[in-house]
Amino acid sequence: MSGTFYVTTPIYYVNAKPHIGHAYTQVVADTLARFHRILGEDVFFLTGTDEYGEKIEEVSLAKYGEKGHEKEFVDSIVVKFREAWGSLNVSNDYFIRTTDPGHGKLVQDMLQGLWDKGEIEEGEYDGWFCTPCETFWTDTQAENGVCPECNRPLGRIKEKNYFFKMGKYREWLLEYINEHPTFIMPEFRRNEVLGFLREELTDLCISRPKERMSWGIELPFDKGYVVYVWFDALLNYVSGIGASGRERERFWPANFHLIAKDIIRHHAVYWPIMLKAMGLELPKTVFAHGWWKMGADKMSKSKGNVVDPLAFIEKYGVDPLRYFLIKAVKLGMDGSFSEDAFIATYNSDLANDLGNLLNRTLTMVEKYFDGVVPAAPRDPGDPAQLARSNELRSGIKGILPLVKGKMLSRDLLLQEALETVMQTVVGRANKYIEASAPWNYSKQGNMEAIKLIMADLVEALRVTAIAIAPFMPATADKMWRQLGAGDDIKADISPSVYDKWEPDKLAGVKVAKGEPLFMRIK
Ligand SMILES: [Zn+2]
């Protein structure tokens, strides 16, 4: 085993069912996890659900008409998240729920430790609170009594509470962020966080009196209170390791916390300070992605334009959705989702380019060579064909190292990696068929030239299947089987697959042409 790779998604708040934004984080995390598994690393991919807090208590109350049904309520929603990630072919290694007893125990231990060290103190809270965001705001932050995060009206609260003494860590965090340029990515998000830290950092109210809100983890040092939901939720990244049966020492700190941009303050300010105060290391990178808009509009329940990923999967299949989510946006930027754009991408990239390339190639291998992949001859009997072949091969030869470099880059260039394969290999291979016109060589009786063309095309497809395996695992497997390369691409490729070029790897195998990979959408 060459090292560990620990990637997390946020744990999703279970007040509503999963939407396309959640699905996006899942696909990005899953692609990374699958890629690092191919590299032979010991991967731990954690996702889960955030189940406590005021908002859950409210929706549960609205549904059941009385308090006390919160667990029943969250159980019913968690099923939907698990089903959605199953349909999306997400390969998480563990699913953490904040209502799991093990998580609650760890949260209480951490709170007790901080209390014993004097990092938490009692005080009077007098300020603003946003219920949907579960976030406190000071007078300066909350201009006109409106939440700076979601623009909803805030409630005014005055009560005895417990405070995590976060403010004194401001200088330390500034310095840490400056000294660790990849701690917050992309770079413009780091600048945004440095911007928050230019202002005073107030201590964080981490308690709720039970008389007002009781759906939470009890403070171990005051039974009249439960802990602030964000404080509890962030700790899932640590508790999830132990809950899965793994050793914390082996997997902490995480390599990547993938999050959406609206929760950057919690992950890049609160969380590192909590870890510092608890004496734990900080995650290597907090990577914030953008939001998905519906055309030009923000997706929101009130606008009724929330995209349900399950409906898309049912209608078009899982891999086209995974492909579109990665292809349509550079990680970190906002994306625009529309069914028309999705269909256009599906038809051009998947049905026309990738699907047709496989189909045409295998049809020709069957027609000219009884389905057995020929080895590439040194001399195809036509210098022009040799030149075309060398040009295509130069693209194929470098593609896996190039893809590997992009996937490992600090910017997580998943979109570029995928695009490069589609252009440099799939796109060029389709043009290669047209330019080479094997049917003309057939009329001339030049089978050596056709051997070379088929060997090149099969190699292009083999390399493509490997490169897309983390992105579209089911499609990669289908390609692998149709190429006659094996039954399970994951099992058949080794960690060094990205570092070497093995032309003629499939020479002599019998292809097994099957159903088209993607049917055109009319
Ligand atoms: Zn808000």
Coordinates of C-alpha atoms and ligand atoms in Angstrom, one line a residue:
M1 CA 0.0 0.0 0.0
S2 CA 1.4 3.4 -0.9
G3 CA -0.1 5.8 1.6
T4 CA -3.6 6.8 2.5
F5 CA -6.1 9.2 0.9
Y6 CA -9.0 10.5 3.0
V7 CA -11.7 12.5 1.3
T8 CA -14.9 13.8 2.7
T9 CA -18.1 15.5 1.5
P10 CA -20.1 17.6 3.9
I11 CA -22.7 15.7 5.8
Y12 CA -26.0 16.8 4.4
Y13 CA -28.7 18.4 6.5
V14 CA -31.7 16.2 6.3
N15 CA -34.5 18.7 6.2
A16 CA -35.1 18.0 2.6
K17 CA -34.2 15.3 0.0
P18 CA -31.0 15.4 -2.0
H19 CA -30.6 17.8 -4.9
I20 CA -28.2 18.3 -7.8
G21 CA -25.8 20.3 -5.6
H22 CA -25.4 17.4 -3.2
A23 CA -25.0 15.0 -6.2
Y24 CA -22.2 17.2 -7.6
T25 CA -20.1 17.0 -4.4
Q26 CA -20.7 13.3 -4.3
V27 CA -19.5 12.8 -7.9
V28 CA -16.4 14.9 -7.4
A29 CA -15.5 13.1 -4.2
D30 CA -16.3 9.7 -5.7
T31 CA -14.1 10.4 -8.8
L32 CA -11.2 11.3 -6.6
A33 CA -11.7 8.3 -4.4
R34 CA -11.9 5.9 -7.4
F35 CA -8.8 7.5 -8.9
H36 CA -6.7 7.2 -5.8
R37 CA -7.8 3.5 -5.4
I38 CA -6.5 2.8 -8.8
L39 CA -3.2 4.3 -7.7
G40 CA -3.1 1.7 -5.0
E41 CA -3.7 4.0 -2.0
D42 CA -5.6 3.1 1.1
V43 CA -8.6 5.3 0.4
F44 CA -11.2 6.3 2.9
F45 CA -14.2 8.2 1.4
L46 CA -16.6 9.5 4.0
T47 CA -20.1 11.0 3.6
G48 CA -23.2 11.1 5.7
T49 CA -26.0 13.1 7.2
D50 CA -26.3 16.0 9.7
E51 CA -29.3 15.3 11.8
Y52 CA -29.6 17.6 14.8
G53 CA -30.6 21.2 15.2
E54 CA -33.4 23.7 15.3
K55 CA -34.5 23.3 11.7
I56 CA -34.9 19.6 12.0
E57 CA -36.9 20.0 15.2
E58 CA -39.2 22.5 13.4
V59 CA -39.8 20.4 10.3
S60 CA -40.4 17.3 12.4
L61 CA -42.8 19.2 14.6
A62 CA -44.6 20.4 11.5
K63 CA -44.9 16.9 10.2
Y64 CA -45.9 15.1 13.4
G65 CA -47.7 17.8 15.3
E66 CA -45.6 17.3 18.4
K67 CA -42.0 17.1 19.6
G68 CA -40.3 13.8 20.1
H69 CA -40.5 12.4 16.6
E70 CA -37.2 13.8 15.4
K71 CA -35.4 10.5 15.1
E72 CA -38.3 9.0 13.2
F73 CA -38.3 12.0 10.9
V74 CA -34.5 11.9 10.2
D75 CA -34.6 8.1 9.6
S76 CA -37.1 8.6 6.9
I77 CA -35.0 11.2 5.1
V78 CA -31.6 9.5 5.5
V79 CA -33.0 6.5 3.5
K80 CA -33.5 8.9 0.6
F81 CA -29.8 10.1 0.8
R82 CA -28.5 6.5 0.9
E83 CA -30.7 5.5 -2.1
A84 CA -29.6 8.5 -4.1
W85 CA -25.9 7.8 -3.5
G86 CA -26.5 4.2 -4.4
S87 CA -28.1 5.2 -7.7
L88 CA -25.3 7.7 -8.4
N89 CA -22.8 4.8 -8.0
V90 CA -21.0 6.6 -5.2
S91 CA -18.4 4.4 -3.6
N92 CA -18.2 5.9 -0.1
D93 CA -16.5 3.6 2.4
Y94 CA -18.7 4.8 5.3
F95 CA -21.8 6.7 5.9
I96 CA -21.8 8.6 9.2
R97 CA -25.0 9.9 10.9
T98 CA -24.6 12.4 13.6
T99 CA -27.4 10.6 15.6
D100 CA -25.1 7.5 15.8
P101 CA -24.2 7.0 19.5
G102 CA -20.4 6.7 18.7
H103 CA -20.5 10.2 17.2
G104 CA -22.3 11.6 20.1
K105 CA -19.8 10.1 22.5
L106 CA -16.9 11.6 20.6
V107 CA -18.6 15.1 20.5
Q108 CA -19.1 14.9 24.3
D109 CA -15.5 13.8 24.9
M110 CA -14.2 16.7 22.8
L111 CA -16.5 19.2 24.6
Q112 CA -15.4 18.0 28.0
G113 CA -11.7 18.2 27.0
L114 CA -12.2 21.8 25.8
W115 CA -14.1 22.7 28.9
D116 CA -11.4 21.2 31.1
K117 CA -8.8 23.2 29.3
G118 CA -10.7 26.4 29.7
E119 CA -11.4 26.8 26.0
I120 CA -15.2 27.0 26.7
E121 CA -16.7 29.5 29.0
E122 CA -20.2 30.6 30.2
G123 CA -21.5 33.9 29.0
E124 CA -24.5 35.9 28.0
Y125 CA -25.5 35.8 24.3
D126 CA -27.2 38.8 23.0
G127 CA -27.4 39.0 19.2
W128 CA -28.8 37.7 16.0
F129 CA -29.5 34.1 14.9
C130 CA -30.4 32.7 11.5
T131 CA -32.5 29.5 12.0
P132 CA -32.1 28.1 8.4
C133 CA -28.3 28.6 8.5
E134 CA -28.0 27.7 12.2
T135 CA -25.6 30.6 12.6
F136 CA -25.2 33.5 15.0
W137 CA -24.3 36.9 13.8
T138 CA -23.1 40.1 15.5
D139 CA -24.7 43.5 15.0
T140 CA -21.9 44.5 12.5
Q141 CA -22.3 41.3 10.5
A142 CA -26.1 41.5 10.4
E143 CA -26.9 44.8 8.8
N144 CA -30.6 45.6 9.0
G145 CA -31.3 42.4 10.9
V146 CA -30.7 40.3 7.7
C147 CA -28.6 37.1 7.5
P148 CA -25.4 37.9 5.5
E149 CA -25.4 34.3 4.3
C150 CA -28.9 33.8 3.0
N151 CA -30.5 37.2 3.3
R152 CA -33.4 36.0 5.4
P153 CA -34.6 38.0 8.4
L154 CA -32.8 37.2 11.6
G155 CA -34.2 36.5 15.1
R156 CA -33.0 38.4 18.1
I157 CA -31.8 36.2 21.0
K158 CA -30.7 37.0 24.6
E159 CA -29.8 34.1 26.9
K160 CA -27.2 32.4 29.0
N161 CA -25.0 30.2 26.8
Y162 CA -21.6 28.6 26.5
F163 CA -18.9 30.1 24.2
F164 CA -16.0 28.5 22.5
K165 CA -13.1 31.0 22.9
M166 CA -12.4 31.3 19.2
G167 CA -11.5 35.0 19.0
K168 CA -8.0 34.5 20.5
Y169 CA -7.0 32.3 17.6
R170 CA -7.5 34.8 14.9
E171 CA -3.8 35.8 14.5
W172 CA -2.8 32.1 14.6
L173 CA -5.2 31.2 11.9
L174 CA -4.2 34.1 9.6
E175 CA -0.6 33.0 9.9
Y176 CA -1.5 29.3 9.3
I177 CA -3.4 30.2 6.1
N178 CA -0.6 32.3 4.9
E179 CA 2.0 29.7 5.5
H180 CA -0.2 26.9 4.0
P181 CA -1.2 28.1 0.5
T182 CA -3.2 25.0 -0.3
F183 CA -5.1 24.8 3.0
I184 CA -8.0 26.7 1.4
M185 CA -8.7 26.2 -2.3
P186 CA -9.3 27.5 -4.9
E187 CA -7.1 30.5 -4.3
F188 CA -9.9 33.1 -4.5
R189 CA -11.7 31.4 -1.6
R190 CA -8.5 31.6 0.4
N191 CA -8.6 35.4 -0.2
E192 CA -12.2 35.5 0.9
V193 CA -11.4 33.8 4.2
L194 CA -8.4 36.1 4.8
G195 CA -11.0 38.9 4.3
F196 CA -13.2 37.6 7.0
L197 CA -10.2 37.3 9.3
R198 CA -9.3 41.0 8.9
E199 CA -12.3 41.8 11.0
E200 CA -12.5 40.9 14.7
L201 CA -13.3 37.2 15.3
T202 CA -15.9 36.8 18.0
D203 CA -16.2 33.8 20.3
L204 CA -18.6 31.2 19.1
C205 CA -21.8 30.5 20.9
I206 CA -21.9 26.7 21.0
S207 CA -24.9 25.9 23.1
R208 CA -28.7 25.9 23.0
P209 CA -30.8 25.9 26.2
K210 CA -32.9 22.7 26.0
E211 CA -36.0 24.7 27.0
R212 CA -35.8 26.4 23.6
M213 CA -34.3 23.5 21.5
S214 CA -33.6 20.0 22.7
W215 CA -32.8 18.1 19.5
G216 CA -29.1 17.9 19.9
I217 CA -26.2 16.3 21.8
E218 CA -26.2 17.2 25.5
L219 CA -23.3 19.3 26.9
P220 CA -21.4 17.0 29.2
F221 CA -20.9 19.8 31.7
D222 CA -24.4 21.2 31.7
K223 CA -27.4 19.0 31.2
G224 CA -29.7 21.9 30.6
Y225 CA -28.0 22.5 27.2
V226 CA -27.4 20.8 23.9
V227 CA -24.5 21.7 21.6
Y228 CA -24.7 24.0 18.5
V229 CA -25.4 21.8 15.5
W230 CA -22.4 23.0 13.5
F231 CA -20.0 22.2 16.3
D232 CA -21.3 18.7 16.4
A233 CA -21.5 18.2 12.6
L234 CA -17.9 19.2 11.9
L235 CA -16.7 16.6 14.3
N236 CA -18.0 13.9 11.9
Y237 CA -14.8 14.1 10.0
V238 CA -13.0 12.7 13.0
S239 CA -15.7 10.5 14.5
G240 CA -16.4 8.9 11.1
I241 CA -12.9 7.3 10.9
G242 CA -13.4 5.4 14.2
A243 CA -17.0 4.6 13.5
S244 CA -15.9 2.9 10.3
G245 CA -13.4 0.7 12.2
R246 CA -10.4 2.5 11.0
E247 CA -7.6 4.0 13.1
R248 CA -7.7 7.7 13.5
E249 CA -3.9 8.0 13.5
R250 CA -3.7 6.4 10.1
F251 CA -6.3 8.6 8.3
W252 CA -6.3 11.9 10.1
P253 CA -5.7 14.6 8.9
A254 CA -8.0 14.3 5.8
N255 CA -6.5 15.1 2.4
F256 CA -9.6 16.9 1.2
H257 CA -12.8 18.3 2.7
L258 CA -14.9 19.0 -0.4
I259 CA -17.6 21.6 0.4
A260 CA -19.9 24.0 -1.3
K261 CA -18.8 27.7 -1.1
D262 CA -21.6 28.7 1.3
I263 CA -20.1 26.7 4.2
I264 CA -16.6 27.9 3.8
R265 CA -16.6 30.0 7.0
H266 CA -17.5 26.9 9.1
H267 CA -14.8 24.8 7.4
A268 CA -12.0 27.3 7.1
V269 CA -12.5 29.3 10.3
Y270 CA -14.4 27.4 13.0
W271 CA -13.1 24.0 12.1
P272 CA -9.4 24.7 12.1
I273 CA -9.7 26.6 15.3
M274 CA -11.7 23.7 16.9
L275 CA -9.0 21.3 15.8
K276 CA -6.2 23.5 17.1
A277 CA -7.9 23.9 20.5
M278 CA -8.4 20.2 20.7
G279 CA -4.7 19.5 19.8
L280 CA -5.5 17.8 16.4
E281 CA -3.9 18.4 13.1
L282 CA -5.7 20.4 10.4
P283 CA -7.0 18.9 7.2
K284 CA -4.6 19.3 4.3
T285 CA -7.1 21.1 2.0
V286 CA -10.6 22.5 2.3
F287 CA -11.8 22.7 -1.3
A288 CA -14.9 24.8 -2.0
H289 CA -16.9 24.3 -5.2
G290 CA -19.5 26.7 -6.6
W291 CA -23.3 26.5 -6.9
W292 CA -25.4 25.1 -9.6
K293 CA -27.8 27.5 -11.1
M294 CA -30.8 26.7 -13.2
G295 CA -30.0 28.6 -16.3
A296 CA -29.2 32.0 -14.8
D297 CA -31.3 31.6 -11.7
K298 CA -30.3 30.3 -8.3
M299 CA -31.8 26.9 -7.6
S300 CA -34.3 27.1 -4.8
K301 CA -37.3 25.3 -3.4
S302 CA -39.4 28.4 -3.5
K303 CA -38.7 28.9 -7.3
G304 CA -39.6 25.2 -7.8
N305 CA -36.5 24.7 -10.0
V306 CA -34.6 22.3 -7.9
V307 CA -33.1 19.5 -10.1
D308 CA -33.7 16.0 -8.7
P309 CA -30.7 13.9 -9.6
L310 CA -32.7 10.7 -9.3
A311 CA -35.1 11.7 -12.0
F312 CA -32.2 12.4 -14.3
I313 CA -30.6 9.1 -13.6
E314 CA -33.8 7.2 -14.2
K315 CA -34.4 9.0 -17.5
Y316 CA -30.8 9.1 -18.9
G317 CA -28.6 6.8 -16.9
V318 CA -26.1 7.5 -14.2
D319 CA -22.9 8.0 -16.1
P320 CA -24.3 10.7 -18.4
L321 CA -25.2 12.7 -15.3
R322 CA -21.8 12.1 -13.7
Y323 CA -20.1 13.1 -17.0
F324 CA -22.2 16.3 -17.4
L325 CA -21.5 17.5 -13.8
I326 CA -17.8 17.2 -14.2
K327 CA -17.6 18.4 -17.8
A328 CA -19.9 21.4 -17.5
V329 CA -18.0 23.4 -14.9
K330 CA -14.4 24.0 -13.7
L331 CA -14.2 22.9 -10.1
G332 CA -14.7 25.9 -7.9
M333 CA -16.8 28.0 -10.3
D334 CA -20.6 28.2 -10.4
G335 CA -22.3 26.0 -13.0
S336 CA -25.5 26.3 -15.0
F337 CA -27.7 23.3 -15.2
S338 CA -30.3 22.9 -17.9
E339 CA -31.8 19.8 -19.5
D340 CA -31.1 21.2 -23.0
A341 CA -27.4 21.6 -22.2
F342 CA -27.4 18.2 -20.7
I343 CA -28.9 16.6 -23.8
A344 CA -26.6 18.5 -26.1
T345 CA -23.5 17.2 -24.2
Y346 CA -24.9 13.7 -24.0
N347 CA -25.6 13.5 -27.7
S348 CA -22.3 15.1 -28.9
D349 CA -19.8 13.7 -26.5
L350 CA -21.2 10.4 -25.4
A351 CA -23.5 9.1 -28.1
N352 CA -21.7 10.5 -31.1
D353 CA -18.1 10.6 -30.1
L354 CA -17.5 7.9 -27.5
G355 CA -20.3 5.5 -28.2
N356 CA -19.8 5.6 -32.0
L357 CA -16.1 5.2 -31.7
L358 CA -16.5 2.0 -29.8
N359 CA -19.3 0.7 -32.0
R360 CA -17.6 1.5 -35.4
T361 CA -14.2 0.1 -34.2
L362 CA -15.6 -3.2 -33.0
T363 CA -17.8 -3.6 -36.1
M364 CA -14.7 -3.2 -38.3
V365 CA -12.6 -5.6 -36.1
E366 CA -15.4 -8.1 -36.6
K367 CA -15.7 -7.5 -40.3
Y368 CA -12.0 -7.5 -41.2
F369 CA -10.5 -9.8 -38.6
D370 CA -13.3 -12.0 -37.3
G371 CA -13.3 -10.1 -34.1
V372 CA -9.7 -10.7 -33.2
V373 CA -7.6 -7.5 -32.5
P374 CA -4.6 -7.4 -34.8
A375 CA -1.1 -6.4 -33.7
A376 CA 0.2 -3.2 -35.2
P377 CA 2.4 -3.9 -38.2
R378 CA 5.7 -1.9 -38.5
D379 CA 5.0 -1.2 -42.1
P380 CA 1.4 -0.6 -43.2
G381 CA 2.5 -0.3 -46.8
D382 CA 1.5 3.3 -47.1
P383 CA 3.7 6.1 -45.7
A384 CA 0.7 8.4 -45.4
Q385 CA -1.0 5.9 -43.1
L386 CA 2.1 5.5 -41.0
A387 CA 2.2 9.3 -40.6
R388 CA -1.5 9.5 -39.5
S389 CA -0.9 6.6 -37.1
N390 CA 2.1 8.2 -35.5
E391 CA 0.2 11.4 -35.0
L392 CA -2.7 9.6 -33.2
R393 CA -0.3 7.5 -31.2
S394 CA 1.6 10.6 -29.9
G395 CA -1.7 11.7 -28.4
I396 CA -2.5 8.3 -26.9
K397 CA 1.0 7.8 -25.6
G398 CA 1.0 10.7 -23.3
I399 CA -2.6 10.8 -22.2
L400 CA -2.5 8.7 -19.0
P401 CA 0.4 10.6 -17.4
L402 CA -1.3 13.8 -18.4
V403 CA -4.6 12.8 -16.9
K404 CA -2.8 11.6 -13.7
G405 CA -1.0 15.0 -13.4
K406 CA -4.3 16.9 -13.7
M407 CA -6.1 14.7 -11.2
L408 CA -3.3 15.1 -8.7
S409 CA -2.9 18.8 -9.2
R410 CA -3.7 21.1 -6.2
D411 CA -6.5 22.7 -8.3
L412 CA -8.1 19.3 -8.8
L413 CA -8.4 19.7 -12.6
L414 CA -11.0 16.9 -13.1
Q415 CA -12.8 18.8 -15.8
E416 CA -9.6 19.3 -17.8
A417 CA -8.5 15.7 -17.3
L418 CA -11.8 14.5 -18.8
E419 CA -11.8 17.0 -21.6
T420 CA -8.3 16.1 -22.6
V421 CA -9.2 12.5 -23.0
M422 CA -12.3 13.3 -25.0
Q423 CA -10.4 15.6 -27.4
T424 CA -6.9 14.1 -27.6
V425 CA -8.0 10.5 -27.8
V426 CA -11.7 10.1 -28.6
G427 CA -12.1 13.1 -30.9
R428 CA -8.8 12.4 -32.8
A429 CA -9.6 8.7 -33.1
N430 CA -12.9 9.5 -34.8
K431 CA -11.1 11.8 -37.2
Y432 CA -8.5 9.1 -37.8
I433 CA -11.2 6.8 -39.0
E434 CA -12.4 9.3 -41.6
A435 CA -8.9 10.3 -42.7
S436 CA -7.6 6.7 -42.9
A437 CA -10.8 5.4 -44.6
P438 CA -10.1 1.7 -44.0
W439 CA -12.8 0.7 -46.5
N440 CA -10.6 2.1 -49.2
Y441 CA -7.6 0.0 -48.1
S442 CA -10.0 -3.0 -48.1
K443 CA -10.8 -2.4 -51.8
Q444 CA -7.1 -2.1 -52.5
G445 CA -6.5 -5.3 -50.6
N446 CA -4.0 -3.6 -48.2
M447 CA -4.8 -5.5 -45.0
E448 CA -1.6 -4.3 -43.3
A449 CA -2.9 -0.8 -43.3
I450 CA -6.2 -1.9 -41.8
K451 CA -4.4 -3.9 -39.1
L452 CA -2.6 -0.7 -38.1
I453 CA -5.8 1.3 -38.0
M454 CA -7.6 -1.2 -35.9
A455 CA -4.7 -1.7 -33.5
D456 CA -4.6 2.1 -33.0
L457 CA -8.3 2.4 -32.5
V458 CA -8.5 -0.4 -30.0
E459 CA -5.6 1.1 -28.1
A460 CA -7.3 4.5 -28.1
L461 CA -10.4 2.9 -26.6
R462 CA -8.4 0.9 -24.1
V463 CA -6.7 4.0 -22.8
T464 CA -10.0 5.9 -22.8
A465 CA -11.6 3.2 -20.7
I466 CA -8.8 3.5 -18.1
A467 CA -8.9 7.3 -18.1
I468 CA -12.7 7.6 -17.7
A469 CA -12.9 4.7 -15.1
P470 CA -13.0 7.1 -12.1
F471 CA -15.5 9.4 -13.8
M472 CA -17.9 6.9 -15.4
P473 CA -17.2 3.5 -13.8
A474 CA -20.1 1.6 -15.4
T475 CA -19.2 2.8 -18.9
A476 CA -15.6 2.0 -18.4
D477 CA -16.5 -1.5 -17.5
K478 CA -18.8 -1.9 -20.5
M479 CA -16.1 -0.7 -22.8
W480 CA -13.6 -3.0 -21.1
R481 CA -15.8 -6.1 -21.6
Q482 CA -16.6 -5.2 -25.3
L483 CA -12.9 -4.7 -26.0
G484 CA -12.3 -8.2 -24.7
A485 CA -9.9 -6.7 -22.1
G486 CA -11.6 -8.4 -19.1
D487 CA -14.6 -8.4 -16.8
D488 CA -13.7 -5.8 -14.3
I489 CA -11.5 -2.9 -15.2
K490 CA -10.7 -2.1 -11.5
A491 CA -9.3 -5.6 -11.0
D492 CA -7.5 -5.7 -14.3
I493 CA -5.4 -2.5 -14.0
S494 CA -2.5 -1.9 -11.7
P495 CA -1.3 1.2 -9.8
S496 CA 1.3 1.8 -12.5
V497 CA -1.2 1.9 -15.3
Y498 CA -1.0 5.7 -15.5
D499 CA 2.7 5.7 -15.9
K500 CA 3.3 3.4 -18.8
W501 CA 2.1 3.0 -22.4
E502 CA 1.4 -0.5 -23.5
P503 CA 0.5 -0.6 -27.2
D504 CA -0.7 -3.9 -28.6
K505 CA -1.8 -4.9 -25.1
L506 CA -5.0 -6.2 -26.6
A507 CA -3.5 -7.8 -29.7
G508 CA -4.9 -11.3 -30.2
V509 CA -7.9 -10.9 -27.9
K510 CA -11.4 -11.4 -29.2
V511 CA -13.7 -8.4 -28.9
A512 CA -17.3 -8.8 -27.7
K513 CA -19.4 -6.1 -29.3
G514 CA -22.5 -5.4 -27.3
E515 CA -25.2 -2.8 -27.0
P516 CA -24.3 0.7 -27.9
L517 CA -23.0 2.6 -24.8
F518 CA -25.4 5.5 -25.2
M519 CA -28.5 5.8 -27.3
R520 CA -29.0 9.2 -28.9
I521 CA -31.7 11.3 -27.2
K522 CA -34.1 12.7 -29.8
Ligands
ZN1 ZN -29.2 32.5 6.9

